[in-house]
Amino acid sequence: MVHVYNCHPFSSQQIVQVEQEPGLVCCGGGALFVVATGGCKVEAYSVVQEGCPLICRFATMGSVRKIQHSKIGDYLVTIEEKNSATYLRAYTNWRYQAEEKARVGVRLLGHLLRGASVRGGVQMEIIEIPLSECPVAVACCSVTGDLLVGCENTLVLFTLRRQNQQSLQSQSQQIVQSTWPNTQQSSSQSQGQTSSSNQNISILDFERSVILHLPIIKLKQVSLCAGYVAVRTELEVLVLKLDASAESQALDESSETIEPPEDQADFLVVSIHQELLGDRAKYCEIPVSIEKTGLEDRRQYTLTYVLFRRFSPEYFQGCSEDETHLHSLQLYPLFTSNQSETLEEPACVFCFFSLPTVGYLYSLKGGVELLSTYQYPEKVLEAVLTDHLLHVITKNALQCFTVRLAAVAARIEDPYIDTTMKACPPSNLEVCALRMQLFIGLRSVCVYRRHVILLSTADAETSMETERSAQRRGLSRKWALSSSKGISASGHGWNIYVVDTVSPLTLYQEMVEYSQRYAESNPQAQSLRHLLSEAHLLLRASLLQNSEQLRDSEDYLVVSLQRDGPAERQTVAQTDTRELEEALRQNCAQLGDCFSSQKDCHLALPYYRMSGLPVTEVIARNRPFPCSPHSYGPGFLFYLKHYLLEETEQSLSQEAADKVIDIFSQSEPSQLVSVCASPPMTNISPAQTLRILQNLEDTAGVSVPLTITMATMMLLMDDLPQYTQLMERHAEMLLVYSFIEEPRMLVHGGIRGQQTHIRVTALTRQLAKSHPGLLVAAMVALHENNKVQLEQADHIFQELGCENSLEVDFWEAMLMASSQEAVIQELLFRVASVYIDQLTNTHSEPHQDPAFNLSRQKPLKSADDLINSCSHYGALYPWLTVLSPVLTTSFQHQEALHKLQSLLCGPSLSVGSVMPLLERLSEETLWGFSLHLLCATRRGQYGSSIEKLLDRCPQAIIAYANHQLQDKNMVLWWQKLLPELCNRTRASANNSILLAALKETLVVVAMEMSPAEFLELIPDDGTASYFLPHLLTCSQRHLLA
């Protein structure tokens, strides 16, 4: 479907004053090239100056049949005919023929001019390009300047080469001097007369690189762009990708020579419609073989089939035999604004071709895709694709259609397109036709930037017949027509028109004005959305074109005609870019309004974001539906919900926040809890919001999140009794589940994972005072459900001023709940560090600061609670009670000591990680000694531990041995403990503690050893009688066993 809009794409029109009837026209480099009918002369006119003045004219060597201009290199290539022979020639430096009497050099391909012709300065050159077959079509690459020549069954690719004139001149001088030594002086004089500017000008030449053989098709038109090769026959289009690699490798199957099929002259071959895209194009049954011809080019070429389209005769119904063929094949590159200036590979490449009644536009890079199908109202003779528009001509009219190039480029340029951040109309959006301009007898069209060049040939009778036929067809009902143009005043039947299109910004503004008609009559009309989307793509294409024009340095004439320097031109371009960007933001706001109440309402969010409007202006742009005054558009509500979900530090004013509450209370009351918890809504009126929430509770019933929200409003109103009453409605676990559903009730920010973006709410501060256990449980639940990170939770407690109390309670609760090993080890180290700090601080002088004492409030979990509920806290070893008796220190000190001892008795804490911290604790006290002894025991240092324990607290040795010296460590009873006790008892015979320990040790040894082994342990110092009762016990046990 093609939409029709009565917008004016054309601004002005002028007629080029040519003396002879033109036969061929082409344009490029700011110039229009005109070849007279049957003549051998080319005239160049400036299309960028008022009146299109003549630049130069020069004679060709034959009658020109086809002509093409290359932007890269600024050269012309022609197919000429002379004496029934066809020639291919390239014309370089043609601008130097402005005086018409300037010299012209003629040379063969690859044979650069030398000698006096070079030293004499810059001159136009005609390069003869020999071919083994007659050329049928030519094409120049707009990216590289390479030349593609199509013969009947072959394609010949010529690579553009540049050689500096100064180096060429020195080579020529060396050849002359070696041949004629006496000419050295004259040569140097001639060289001195040449300006330095001429020496730096490069000389163009071509190298025949590769030949592609297509034996079974007859070429009619070719196109070349960035390695893509397109071929058109009468009913077929084939697009290939020619890749060059530096490595020497065998050619693939597509490069093998394939013999053409047998002659089918005796058969009637009927074409069937076929469309093959991407990898499927290789099944088109058109063999292509590669013949490499470049001598200096050592690259290897490979072919890839990209696109194949064949049309059957039914596609040409209503067409005469002469009209039954394709036309206007074109490959078009597009660069994005973020590409480097030196980058030769375009971001996008498009392929366009046309039937008399339908045109097709394909995107080739990143997957082949049919973007648009153009249904023409009349038979089209020729079409030209540009960034902004597709220009087509019929016999009597110039028409413009919109294109989708910018939509493809935008998605390549910006990865955030088609997300909640940014949007762009789809590349398959239905196209539209703009206003038609009537002419008489149009024959061809070409385009240079905003200048459309038309060639018309008609007589007076044809003009009158055209007007009558146009009236009979009633074109004015379908197309808004401007006044037709008659034959020029001179009376001849041909003209060349230069029609200037309006600036994209002007066309955009007209589209916006045109869209107001739909907005006033039917704001939800699909045509309104379509027209605004067209305007959006127009602006995007303009921004891409601005960046490309800044990059473009090949339009020599344009640069030479501009009096401003590069800095001034860049300033103007930047100003234009700013205006386009501002227009794009306005358009995004309009599209946001459009999608607010239509299908695809989710697109309102990215368009509003791209508009840069503050949320207050977006709210002001949206009103309830007239038919339902309490209902807003779903797209607008979708935008509001996403805005309220964003973690922003900017808060709405009370008026705006109350307006948001009012909007959701009317449209989506179920979202009120989430809205009230949003960070931007901190300035809401609590009394008004509470009334709305109470009405919601009356209609929807009681819910835990709603109750918490109402309690928060009471808190903001300083009504603590009502706050407490509401918070006690539900059990603590139900409150925790609600915090998991809506964590913003407690915490704002944190999405970026940075502490500076974490902010606590008024409810969180109150919970820290009145319900610390609930706050800790809620924070643990948020962490375990990936709502907050551990560092963010630490920042929250620090902001609350509870880093010495609730934060430690949170860590201890996390140890009970978490199953992540990395988190557990981090928490174990943290709590161990805190316990050591508490032991150090409480051991010193008491702190007198009230705030300090407040922060040291009683912990939520005691040591016994942690031992009973957390597997990381182990039961205290029995011998520890001897070393740290109860009530010898303060309660806080005792709790910290028992928790640290419990951690060291548990299975999870790594002793090595806390050893450096334990060095702060002295072994002078028994509780400090117990901690160091625990660490030594955990590290397996039983021998030294026994010695230290006998030195400091021998009454604990038996309890220590009974607990620690078991299983594989049982041998230490008689290998270490018994000898130590014997030695110490011998030195201190009256020590009852040591004697009791020795007796207990002998009882254990007698139970574990045989009589013979026990006998060997008895010392030979005359105390054997002391050991005899135990030896008797050992012997009796052994006999019973």
XYZ file of N, CA and C in Angstrom, residues 437-547:
333
model
N 4.824 16.594 -9.825
C 5.111 17.776 -10.636
C 4.977 17.381 -12.104
N 4.126 18.065 -12.844
C 3.869 17.724 -14.245
C 4.916 18.335 -15.164
N 5.319 17.548 -16.137
C 6.197 18.001 -17.218
C 5.671 17.412 -18.513
N 6.380 17.666 -19.590
C 5.966 17.164 -20.903
C 7.117 16.374 -21.504
N 6.850 15.146 -21.887
C 7.806 14.347 -22.642
C 9.088 14.037 -21.900
N 9.024 13.656 -20.660
C 10.235 13.323 -19.908
C 10.889 12.071 -20.476
N 12.220 12.115 -20.503
C 12.970 10.990 -21.059
C 13.952 10.376 -20.055
N 14.591 11.200 -19.248
C 15.578 10.660 -18.300
C 15.660 11.578 -17.088
N 16.226 11.029 -16.017
C 16.358 11.763 -14.765
C 17.675 11.361 -14.113
N 18.331 12.315 -13.475
C 19.499 12.044 -12.642
C 19.479 13.051 -11.495
N 20.175 12.736 -10.424
C 20.084 13.527 -9.202
C 21.483 13.794 -8.667
N 21.710 15.056 -8.291
C 22.906 15.424 -7.542
C 22.450 16.164 -6.289
N 22.610 15.502 -5.165
C 22.178 16.062 -3.879
C 20.717 16.522 -3.972
N 20.461 17.810 -3.792
C 19.078 18.292 -3.800
C 18.646 18.807 -5.174
N 19.405 18.479 -6.208
C 19.102 18.946 -7.560
C 18.673 17.745 -8.413
N 17.458 17.799 -8.938
C 16.934 16.753 -9.812
C 16.984 17.286 -11.232
N 17.724 16.586 -12.085
C 17.900 17.018 -13.484
C 17.003 16.166 -14.361
N 16.192 16.838 -15.171
C 15.237 16.159 -16.043
C 15.525 16.523 -17.486
N 15.414 15.546 -18.366
C 15.528 15.755 -19.812
C 14.170 15.463 -20.420
N 13.645 16.440 -21.132
C 12.345 16.257 -21.791
C 12.498 16.578 -23.271
N 11.802 15.815 -24.083
C 11.764 16.071 -25.536
C 10.321 15.876 -25.979
N 9.707 16.945 -26.459
C 8.307 16.864 -26.897
C 8.029 18.037 -27.818
N 6.995 17.907 -28.665
C 6.579 19.017 -29.508
C 5.252 19.560 -28.989
N 4.708 20.551 -29.666
C 3.482 21.209 -29.188
C 2.295 20.270 -29.208
N 2.180 19.437 -30.249
C 1.051 18.516 -30.316
C 1.082 17.535 -29.160
N 2.286 17.069 -28.846
C 2.409 16.139 -27.721
C 2.007 16.808 -26.426
N 2.323 18.109 -26.314
C 1.970 18.849 -25.106
C 0.459 18.925 -24.933
N -0.268 19.277 -26.017
C -1.727 19.391 -25.904
C -2.349 18.035 -25.616
N -1.848 17.007 -26.249
C -2.393 15.670 -26.014
C -2.147 15.227 -24.579
N -0.992 15.606 -24.050
C -0.676 15.240 -22.680
C -1.628 15.876 -21.692
N -1.931 17.175 -21.911
C -2.842 17.864 -21.006
C -4.230 17.249 -21.051
N -4.717 16.919 -22.285
C -6.056 16.332 -22.399
C -6.121 14.962 -21.742
N -5.067 14.160 -21.928
C -5.080 12.821 -21.336
C -5.005 12.894 -19.815
N -4.256 13.886 -19.308
C -4.165 14.032 -17.853
C -5.522 14.395 -17.264
N -6.272 15.241 -17.973
C -7.592 15.625 -17.474
C -8.552 14.451 -17.541
N -8.443 13.643 -18.614
C -9.341 12.496 -18.724
C -9.085 11.480 -17.620
N -7.811 11.293 -17.270
C -7.493 10.304 -16.238
C -7.893 10.796 -14.860
N -8.110 12.092 -14.742
C -8.514 12.613 -13.431
C -7.418 12.452 -12.388
N -6.184 12.744 -12.765
C -5.085 12.553 -11.825
C -5.220 13.446 -10.602
N -5.918 14.567 -10.771
C -5.973 15.508 -9.663
C -6.738 14.940 -8.479
N -7.565 13.914 -8.727
C -8.297 13.352 -7.602
C -7.405 12.495 -6.725
N -6.425 11.888 -7.326
C -5.545 11.015 -6.539
C -4.262 11.699 -6.152
N -3.793 12.583 -6.967
C -2.531 13.273 -6.702
C -2.790 14.773 -6.691
N -2.181 15.453 -5.770
C -2.256 16.921 -5.751
C -1.242 17.447 -6.736
N -1.699 18.010 -7.846
C -0.812 18.375 -8.945
C -0.510 19.857 -8.910
N 0.723 20.186 -9.240
C 1.068 21.582 -9.463
C 0.861 21.900 -10.932
N 0.979 23.148 -11.276
C 0.741 23.555 -12.661
C 1.773 22.933 -13.569
N 1.331 22.481 -14.737
C 2.233 21.826 -15.679
C 3.101 22.862 -16.376
N 4.221 22.371 -16.829
C 5.191 23.242 -17.494
C 5.110 23.019 -19.000
N 4.986 24.069 -19.716
C 4.897 23.957 -21.163
C 6.245 23.957 -21.824
N 6.202 24.066 -23.159
C 7.441 24.109 -23.928
C 8.104 25.454 -23.711
N 9.405 25.460 -23.749
C 10.135 26.689 -23.472
C 9.829 27.749 -24.512
N 10.146 28.993 -24.166
C 9.794 30.134 -25.018
C 10.500 30.082 -26.359
N 11.598 29.407 -26.424
C 12.338 29.374 -27.680
C 11.631 28.556 -28.734
N 10.663 27.720 -28.343
C 9.866 27.011 -29.314
C 10.373 25.633 -29.644
N 11.578 25.254 -29.238
C 12.036 23.905 -29.568
C 11.373 22.904 -28.630
N 11.396 21.641 -28.987
C 10.661 20.619 -28.255
C 11.491 19.879 -27.232
N 12.510 20.470 -26.706
C 13.316 19.777 -25.679
C 13.769 20.792 -24.645
N 13.979 20.280 -23.466
C 14.436 21.116 -22.361
C 15.193 20.259 -21.349
N 16.081 20.917 -20.627
C 16.738 20.306 -19.464
C 16.357 21.148 -18.256
N 15.684 20.524 -17.311
C 15.243 21.218 -16.109
C 16.138 20.809 -14.931
N 16.415 21.769 -14.088
C 17.058 21.498 -12.798
C 16.042 21.868 -11.723
N 15.466 20.858 -11.124
C 14.433 21.044 -10.105
C 15.086 20.858 -8.740
N 15.003 21.878 -7.906
C 15.575 21.808 -6.558
C 14.523 21.349 -5.563
N 14.887 20.380 -4.773
C 13.986 19.939 -3.714
C 14.141 20.841 -2.499
N 13.119 20.913 -1.715
C 13.182 21.742 -0.509
C 14.132 21.087 0.493
N 14.599 21.877 1.436
C 15.470 21.317 2.463
C 14.691 20.321 3.301
N 15.364 19.323 3.825
C 14.652 18.326 4.647
C 13.915 18.953 5.826
N 14.493 20.000 6.400
C 13.838 20.640 7.538
C 12.530 21.305 7.103
N 12.545 21.928 5.934
C 11.327 22.557 5.418
C 10.265 21.502 5.114
N 10.681 20.411 4.482
C 9.722 19.338 4.187
C 9.185 18.729 5.469
N 10.045 18.615 6.473
C 9.586 18.089 7.770
C 8.523 19.003 8.370
N 8.774 20.307 8.321
C 7.808 21.241 8.898
C 6.469 21.181 8.167
N 6.525 20.988 6.850
C 5.273 20.870 6.103
C 4.542 19.581 6.472
N 5.310 18.508 6.693
C 4.691 17.259 7.120
C 4.024 17.418 8.489
N 4.670 18.162 9.367
C 4.093 18.385 10.691
C 2.797 19.178 10.574
N 2.807 20.231 9.748
C 1.580 21.008 9.540
C 0.485 20.138 8.926
N 0.885 19.278 7.986
C -0.081 18.384 7.345
C -0.657 17.401 8.356
N 0.187 16.966 9.301
C -0.278 15.992 10.288
C -1.277 16.605 11.264
N -1.267 17.936 11.421
C -2.195 18.565 12.349
C -3.648 18.356 11.923
N -3.869 18.191 10.623
C -5.231 17.930 10.156
C -5.744 16.611 10.731
N -4.893 15.579 10.701
C -5.298 14.297 11.267
C -5.441 14.399 12.782
N -4.521 15.159 13.428
C -4.562 15.268 14.882
C -5.844 15.947 15.351
N -6.329 16.916 14.570
C -7.540 17.631 14.966
C -8.798 16.809 14.697
N -8.807 16.093 13.575
C -10.014 15.343 13.209
C -10.058 13.980 13.899
N -8.918 13.269 13.894
C -8.890 11.927 14.478
C -7.486 11.664 15.036
N -7.266 11.965 16.323
C -5.913 11.802 16.883
C -5.402 10.373 16.849
N -6.313 9.396 16.751
C -5.891 8.005 16.754
C -5.805 7.410 15.352
N -5.832 8.259 14.331
C -5.775 7.770 12.962
C -4.402 7.184 12.659
N -4.406 6.113 11.899
C -3.140 5.478 11.534
C -2.323 6.375 10.618
N -2.981 7.188 9.810
C -2.266 8.085 8.903
C -1.438 9.108 9.666
N -1.918 9.536 10.828
C -1.151 10.474 11.635
C 0.162 9.844 12.079
N 0.089 8.636 12.572
C 1.313 7.944 12.999
C 2.246 7.710 11.818
N 1.671 7.354 10.667
C 2.498 7.081 9.492
C 3.204 8.344 9.015
N 2.514 9.456 8.991
C 3.116 10.695 8.508
C 4.208 11.176 9.460
N 3.973 11.068 10.768
C 5.011 11.446 11.727
C 6.217 10.514 11.630
N 5.984 9.260 11.332
C 7.096 8.323 11.133
C 7.887 8.687 9.888
N 7.183 9.098 8.838
C 7.880 9.556 7.634
C 8.751 10.767 7.958
N 8.229 11.703 8.719
C 9.011 12.882 9.090
C 10.220 12.490 9.934
N 10.058 11.499 10.795
C 11.172 11.036 11.628
C 12.296 10.468 10.766
N 11.945 9.621 9.823
C 12.967 9.033 8.941
C 13.613 10.102 8.066
N 12.851 11.102 7.669
C 13.417 12.192 6.876
C 14.505 12.919 7.666
N 14.251 13.198 8.932
C 15.246 13.876 9.766
C 16.459 12.988 10.011
N 16.226 11.714 10.235
C 17.364 10.805 10.442
C 18.248 10.745 9.192
N 17.621 10.669 8.037
C 18.397 10.654 6.791
C 19.178 11.943 6.619
N 18.609 13.065 7.022
C 19.300 14.350 6.899
C 20.513 14.403 7.811
N 20.392 13.871 9.019
C 21.529 13.854 9.934
C 22.649 12.975 9.390
N 22.283 11.857 8.769
C 23.300 11.003 8.149
C 23.951 11.714 6.968
N 23.158 12.406 6.175
C 23.700 13.096 4.999
C 24.613 14.239 5.411
N 24.288 14.946 6.490
C 25.156 16.023 6.964
C 26.528 15.500 7.331
N 26.565 14.374 8.024
C 27.856 13.803 8.400
C 28.612 13.315 7.180
